[in-house]
Each structure stands twice: as C-alpha cells, then as structure tokens.
mmCIF file of N, CA, C and O in Angstrom:
data_model
loop_
_atom_site.group_PDB
_atom_site.id
_atom_site.type_symbol
_atom_site.label_atom_id
_atom_site.label_comp_id
_atom_site.label_asym_id
_atom_site.label_seq_id
_atom_site.Cartn_x
_atom_site.Cartn_y
_atom_site.Cartn_z
ATOM 1 N N UNK X 1 61.511 72.530 73.201
ATOM 2 C CA UNK X 1 60.559 72.290 73.569
ATOM 3 C C UNK X 1 60.996 72.557 74.968
ATOM 4 O O UNK X 1 61.591 72.003 75.368
ATOM 5 N N UNK X 2 59.881 74.189 75.846
ATOM 6 C CA UNK X 2 60.424 73.855 76.981
ATOM 7 C C UNK X 2 59.710 73.190 78.310
ATOM 8 O O UNK X 2 58.889 72.419 78.045
ATOM 9 N N UNK X 3 60.746 72.905 79.234
ATOM 10 C CA UNK X 3 60.098 72.534 80.169
ATOM 11 C C UNK X 3 60.417 72.696 81.675
ATOM 12 O O UNK X 3 60.110 73.841 82.223
ATOM 13 N N UNK X 4 59.066 73.012 82.386
ATOM 14 C CA UNK X 4 58.573 72.756 83.792
ATOM 15 C C UNK X 4 59.249 71.881 84.702
ATOM 16 O O UNK X 4 59.596 71.183 84.629
ATOM 17 N N UNK X 5 60.924 73.134 86.247
ATOM 18 C CA UNK X 5 61.569 72.630 86.229
ATOM 19 C C UNK X 5 61.497 73.125 88.584
ATOM 20 O O UNK X 5 61.126 74.859 87.728
ATOM 21 N N UNK X 6 61.181 72.363 89.019
ATOM 22 C CA UNK X 6 60.757 72.490 90.537
ATOM 23 C C UNK X 6 62.551 73.367 90.706
ATOM 24 O O UNK X 6 63.864 72.098 90.741
ATOM 25 N N UNK X 7 62.874 74.429 91.532
ATOM 26 C CA UNK X 7 64.541 75.246 92.107
ATOM 27 C C UNK X 7 63.851 75.429 93.758
ATOM 28 O O UNK X 7 63.595 76.381 93.112
ATOM 29 N N UNK X 8 65.111 74.854 94.118
ATOM 30 C CA UNK X 8 64.880 75.553 95.439
ATOM 31 C C UNK X 8 65.716 76.354 95.744
ATOM 32 O O UNK X 8 66.721 76.268 95.276
ATOM 33 N N UNK X 9 65.030 77.426 96.007
ATOM 34 C CA UNK X 9 65.677 78.827 97.206
ATOM 35 C C UNK X 9 66.029 78.788 98.475
ATOM 36 O O UNK X 9 65.173 78.765 98.620
ATOM 37 N N UNK X 10 67.224 78.222 98.712
ATOM 38 C CA UNK X 10 67.843 78.456 99.926
ATOM 39 C C UNK X 10 68.972 79.516 100.393
ATOM 40 O O UNK X 10 69.573 80.406 100.106
ATOM 41 N N UNK X 11 67.791 80.804 101.346
ATOM 42 C CA UNK X 11 69.027 81.578 101.784
ATOM 43 C C UNK X 11 68.988 81.180 103.874
ATOM 44 O O UNK X 11 68.540 81.251 103.773
ATOM 45 N N UNK X 12 70.877 81.466 103.960
ATOM 46 C CA UNK X 12 71.259 81.151 105.123
ATOM 47 C C UNK X 12 71.104 82.608 106.347
ATOM 48 O O UNK X 12 72.424 83.653 105.096
ATOM 49 N N UNK X 13 71.200 82.984 106.962
ATOM 50 C CA UNK X 13 70.528 84.142 107.412
ATOM 51 C C UNK X 13 71.151 84.705 108.788
ATOM 52 O O UNK X 13 70.990 83.415 109.509
ATOM 53 N N UNK X 14 71.935 84.670 109.890
ATOM 54 C CA UNK X 14 73.132 84.786 110.241
ATOM 55 C C UNK X 14 73.472 86.490 111.601
ATOM 56 O O UNK X 14 73.798 87.108 110.636
ATOM 57 N N UNK X 15 73.553 86.199 113.166
ATOM 58 C CA UNK X 15 73.839 87.462 113.048
ATOM 59 C C UNK X 15 74.059 86.770 114.202
ATOM 60 O O UNK X 15 73.106 86.151 114.766
ATOM 61 N N UNK X 16 75.679 87.012 115.169
ATOM 62 C CA UNK X 16 76.077 87.117 116.747
ATOM 63 C C UNK X 16 75.355 88.291 116.915
ATOM 64 O O UNK X 16 74.646 89.269 117.767
ATOM 65 N N UNK X 17 74.259 87.512 118.636
ATOM 66 C CA UNK X 17 73.287 88.796 119.711
ATOM 67 C C UNK X 17 75.146 88.299 120.929
ATOM 68 O O UNK X 17 74.833 87.011 121.242
ATOM 69 N N UNK X 18 74.770 88.803 121.834
ATOM 70 C CA UNK X 18 75.236 88.858 123.129
ATOM 71 C C UNK X 18 74.519 89.070 123.912
ATOM 72 O O UNK X 18 73.551 90.264 123.987
ATOM 73 N N UNK X 19 74.651 87.895 124.802
ATOM 74 C CA UNK X 19 73.531 87.783 126.478
ATOM 75 C C UNK X 19 73.629 86.767 127.722
ATOM 76 O O UNK X 19 75.490 86.544 127.064
ATOM 77 N N UNK X 20 73.852 87.533 128.200
ATOM 78 C CA UNK X 20 74.268 87.594 129.731
ATOM 79 C C UNK X 20 73.761 86.298 130.045
ATOM 80 O O UNK X 20 72.068 85.913 130.298
ATOM 81 N N UNK X 21 74.294 85.515 130.445
ATOM 82 C CA UNK X 21 73.926 84.354 131.258
ATOM 83 C C UNK X 21 74.705 83.156 132.379
ATOM 84 O O UNK X 21 75.801 84.099 131.880
ATOM 85 N N UNK X 22 74.346 82.802 133.090
ATOM 86 C CA UNK X 22 74.985 82.488 134.200
ATOM 87 C C UNK X 22 75.693 81.333 133.019
ATOM 88 O O UNK X 22 76.601 80.811 133.464
ATOM 89 N N UNK X 23 75.047 80.422 132.201
ATOM 90 C CA UNK X 23 76.173 79.840 131.505
ATOM 91 C C UNK X 23 75.715 79.173 129.957
ATOM 92 O O UNK X 23 74.414 79.784 129.850
ATOM 93 N N UNK X 24 75.635 78.717 129.457
ATOM 94 C CA UNK X 24 76.185 78.546 127.662
ATOM 95 C C UNK X 24 74.458 77.764 127.310
ATOM 96 O O UNK X 24 73.847 78.804 126.702
ATOM 97 N N UNK X 25 73.980 76.913 127.858
ATOM 98 C CA UNK X 25 72.702 76.863 128.195
ATOM 99 C C UNK X 25 71.638 77.544 127.911
ATOM 100 O O UNK X 25 70.561 77.504 127.370
ATOM 101 N N UNK X 26 71.686 78.510 129.256
ATOM 102 C CA UNK X 26 71.047 78.930 129.590
ATOM 103 C C UNK X 26 71.264 80.084 128.529
ATOM 104 O O UNK X 26 69.939 81.272 128.140
ATOM 105 N N UNK X 27 71.993 81.023 127.966
ATOM 106 C CA UNK X 27 72.224 82.250 127.171
ATOM 107 C C UNK X 27 72.132 81.386 125.926
ATOM 108 O O UNK X 27 70.651 82.452 124.761
ATOM 109 N N UNK X 28 71.927 80.603 125.319
ATOM 110 C CA UNK X 28 70.891 80.349 123.997
ATOM 111 C C UNK X 28 69.577 80.111 124.111
ATOM 112 O O UNK X 28 68.341 80.040 123.557
ATOM 113 N N UNK X 29 68.785 79.281 125.540
ATOM 114 C CA UNK X 29 67.137 79.499 125.387
ATOM 115 C C UNK X 29 67.639 81.106 125.497
ATOM 116 O O UNK X 29 65.887 81.437 124.873
ATOM 117 N N UNK X 30 68.075 82.103 126.592
ATOM 118 C CA UNK X 30 67.935 82.902 126.698
ATOM 119 C C UNK X 30 67.275 84.045 125.332
ATOM 120 O O UNK X 30 66.472 84.424 124.721
ATOM 121 N N UNK X 31 68.615 83.307 124.600
ATOM 122 C CA UNK X 31 68.554 83.744 122.573
ATOM 123 C C UNK X 31 67.323 82.769 121.911
ATOM 124 O O UNK X 31 66.607 83.290 120.975
ATOM 125 N N UNK X 32 66.608 82.254 122.858
ATOM 126 C CA UNK X 32 65.358 80.991 121.104
ATOM 127 C C UNK X 32 64.922 82.251 122.333
ATOM 128 O O UNK X 32 63.377 82.240 121.334
ATOM 129 N N UNK X 33 63.858 82.106 123.620
ATOM 130 C CA UNK X 33 62.975 83.225 123.933
ATOM 131 C C UNK X 33 62.993 84.150 123.152
ATOM 132 O O UNK X 33 62.205 84.463 122.423
ATOM 133 N N UNK X 34 64.146 85.050 123.483
ATOM 134 C CA UNK X 34 63.349 86.595 122.492
ATOM 135 C C UNK X 34 63.880 86.353 120.950
ATOM 136 O O UNK X 34 62.752 87.776 120.339
ATOM 137 N N UNK X 35 64.296 84.882 120.491
ATOM 138 C CA UNK X 35 63.503 84.961 119.176
ATOM 139 C C UNK X 35 62.200 84.567 118.166
ATOM 140 O O UNK X 35 61.687 85.230 117.933
ATOM 141 N N UNK X 36 61.691 84.478 119.720
ATOM 142 C CA UNK X 36 60.474 83.907 119.322
ATOM 143 C C UNK X 36 59.709 84.134 119.818
ATOM 144 O O UNK X 36 58.430 84.732 119.078
ATOM 145 N N UNK X 37 59.585 85.212 120.758
ATOM 146 C CA UNK X 37 59.315 86.894 121.390
ATOM 147 C C UNK X 37 59.255 87.281 120.177
ATOM 148 O O UNK X 37 58.741 88.920 119.948
ATOM 149 N N UNK X 38 60.252 87.078 119.275
ATOM 150 C CA UNK X 38 60.898 87.902 117.786
ATOM 151 C C UNK X 38 61.208 89.894 118.548
ATOM 152 O O UNK X 38 60.586 90.581 117.416
ATOM 153 N N UNK X 39 61.857 89.757 120.239
ATOM 154 C CA UNK X 39 62.179 90.829 120.066
ATOM 155 C C UNK X 39 64.189 90.799 119.363
ATOM 156 O O UNK X 39 64.713 91.883 118.866
ATOM 157 N N UNK X 40 64.464 89.542 118.613
ATOM 158 C CA UNK X 40 65.133 89.004 118.034
ATOM 159 C C UNK X 40 64.954 88.607 116.268
ATOM 160 O O UNK X 40 63.778 88.318 115.933
ATOM 161 N N UNK X 41 64.798 89.912 114.948
ATOM 162 C CA UNK X 41 63.707 89.262 114.650
ATOM 163 C C UNK X 41 65.574 89.810 113.086
ATOM 164 O O UNK X 41 65.496 90.608 112.483
ATOM 165 N N UNK X 42 65.462 88.398 112.667
ATOM 166 C CA UNK X 42 66.611 88.127 110.604
ATOM 167 C C UNK X 42 66.395 89.439 109.636
ATOM 168 O O UNK X 42 65.122 88.794 109.700
ATOM 169 N N UNK X 43 66.974 90.435 108.753
ATOM 170 C CA UNK X 43 66.729 90.471 107.748
ATOM 171 C C UNK X 43 67.671 90.195 106.832
ATOM 172 O O UNK X 43 68.863 90.178 107.406
ATOM 173 N N UNK X 44 67.434 90.524 105.628
ATOM 174 C CA UNK X 44 68.225 91.063 104.954
ATOM 175 C C UNK X 44 69.829 91.397 104.913
ATOM 176 O O UNK X 44 71.135 91.184 104.134
ATOM 177 N N UNK X 45 70.140 92.391 105.894
ATOM 178 C CA UNK X 45 71.192 93.041 105.894
ATOM 179 C C UNK X 45 72.317 92.019 106.661
ATOM 180 O O UNK X 45 73.233 91.602 107.223
ATOM 181 N N UNK X 46 71.195 90.960 108.006
ATOM 182 C CA UNK X 46 72.106 89.649 108.314
ATOM 183 C C UNK X 46 72.222 88.599 107.826
ATOM 184 O O UNK X 46 72.554 87.356 107.178
ATOM 185 N N UNK X 47 71.914 88.499 106.105
ATOM 186 C CA UNK X 47 72.363 87.558 104.863
ATOM 187 C C UNK X 47 73.353 86.567 104.807
ATOM 188 O O UNK X 47 74.360 88.523 105.054
ATOM 189 N N UNK X 48 73.187 85.629 104.688
ATOM 190 C CA UNK X 48 75.669 84.991 104.571
ATOM 191 C C UNK X 48 75.166 84.411 103.806
ATOM 192 O O UNK X 48 76.939 84.403 103.090
ATOM 193 N N UNK X 49 74.608 83.472 103.065
ATOM 194 C CA UNK X 49 74.622 82.318 101.638
ATOM 195 C C UNK X 49 73.410 82.691 101.234
ATOM 196 O O UNK X 49 72.442 82.744 102.016
ATOM 197 N N UNK X 50 73.601 82.030 100.136
ATOM 198 C CA UNK X 50 71.629 81.870 99.102
ATOM 199 C C UNK X 50 72.636 80.578 98.378
ATOM 200 O O UNK X 50 73.855 81.027 97.894
ATOM 201 N N UNK X 51 71.490 79.573 98.109
ATOM 202 C CA UNK X 51 71.966 79.113 97.662
ATOM 203 C C UNK X 51 70.707 78.024 96.312
ATOM 204 O O UNK X 51 69.651 78.341 97.140
ATOM 205 N N UNK X 52 71.168 77.618 95.396
ATOM 206 C CA UNK X 52 69.846 77.176 94.928
ATOM 207 C C UNK X 52 70.524 76.147 94.279
ATOM 208 O O UNK X 52 71.474 75.904 93.130
ATOM 209 N N UNK X 53 69.395 74.995 93.893
ATOM 210 C CA UNK X 53 68.972 73.479 93.773
ATOM 211 C C UNK X 53 68.235 72.949 92.691
ATOM 212 O O UNK X 53 66.382 74.058 93.778
ATOM 213 N N UNK X 54 68.669 71.516 92.129
ATOM 214 C CA UNK X 54 67.254 71.188 91.869
ATOM 215 C C UNK X 54 66.844 71.014 93.067
ATOM 216 O O UNK X 54 66.669 69.867 94.512
ATOM 217 N N UNK X 55 65.096 71.409 93.158
ATOM 218 C CA UNK X 55 63.548 70.719 94.113
ATOM 219 C C UNK X 55 62.981 68.823 93.979
ATOM 220 O O UNK X 55 63.794 68.835 93.385
ATOM 221 N N UNK X 56 63.581 68.132 95.477
ATOM 222 C CA UNK X 56 64.045 66.916 94.804
ATOM 223 C C UNK X 56 62.571 66.966 95.222
ATOM 224 O O UNK X 56 63.150 66.511 97.664
ATOM 225 N N UNK X 57 61.499 65.988 95.343
ATOM 226 C CA UNK X 57 60.816 66.018 96.625
ATOM 227 C C UNK X 57 61.308 64.249 97.001
ATOM 228 O O UNK X 57 61.613 63.566 96.910
ATOM 229 N N UNK X 58 61.599 64.359 98.601
ATOM 230 C CA UNK X 58 62.015 62.981 99.152
ATOM 231 C C UNK X 58 60.663 61.654 99.181
ATOM 232 O O UNK X 58 59.954 62.020 100.628
ATOM 233 N N UNK X 59 60.747 60.844 98.702
ATOM 234 C CA UNK X 59 59.461 60.221 99.072
ATOM 235 C C UNK X 59 59.566 58.974 100.297
ATOM 236 O O UNK X 59 60.731 58.944 100.675
ATOM 237 N N UNK X 60 58.621 58.372 101.562
ATOM 238 C CA UNK X 60 58.889 58.244 102.154
ATOM 239 C C UNK X 60 57.718 56.202 101.667
ATOM 240 O O UNK X 60 58.275 56.135 100.501
ATOM 241 N N UNK X 61 59.377 56.111 102.594
ATOM 242 C CA UNK X 61 59.553 54.525 102.455
ATOM 243 C C UNK X 61 59.031 53.183 102.630
ATOM 244 O O UNK X 61 57.524 54.405 103.507
ATOM 245 N N UNK X 62 58.386 53.144 101.247
ATOM 246 C CA UNK X 62 56.638 52.046 101.908
ATOM 247 C C UNK X 62 55.849 52.746 100.655
ATOM 248 O O UNK X 62 54.860 51.371 100.469
ATOM 249 N N UNK X 63 55.583 53.817 100.540
ATOM 250 C CA UNK X 63 55.151 54.379 99.706
ATOM 251 C C UNK X 63 54.595 55.042 97.970
ATOM 252 O O UNK X 63 56.282 54.503 98.002
ATOM 253 N N UNK X 64 54.365 54.597 96.917
ATOM 254 C CA UNK X 64 54.710 54.412 96.286
ATOM 255 C C UNK X 64 53.628 55.447 95.660
ATOM 256 O O UNK X 64 52.336 55.784 96.083
ATOM 257 N N UNK X 65 54.157 56.070 94.647
ATOM 258 C CA UNK X 65 53.093 57.351 93.855
ATOM 259 C C UNK X 65 52.222 57.027 92.971
ATOM 260 O O UNK X 65 52.023 55.227 92.739
#
C-alpha cells in the first residue's frame, strides 16, 4: 500500500554583482535596493544547488495538535 509523503525541494540561486560604493555596507544596501526594485532578477542561469529532503513541520513550543 502506498503512502503520501511531503518532500521539500529547495533551490539556491546565486550571482555576483559589481556595485560601486564608498563602503561594503553601502554596497550591500545598494544591492538590496536593486534586488527589491527588481533591477536584479535571479533566474535559472543563476542556479547553484538543489536539495530534496523530507518535510518536517516544526511545532511551536507549548502547543499540541
């Protein structure tokens, strides 16, 4: 008899962007601004890794089902 399982599929996308700035912190802020403004969009070409694992819901402490 077959059973249903929940499997989590996690992809990792990564890209290096050159950002001109006065400091590393400013460069990170600028990269975040560009990302959230959709000026930087990661896609399939930026895929670095994929992982498959059983999905386990984490229960909150003090609560029962």
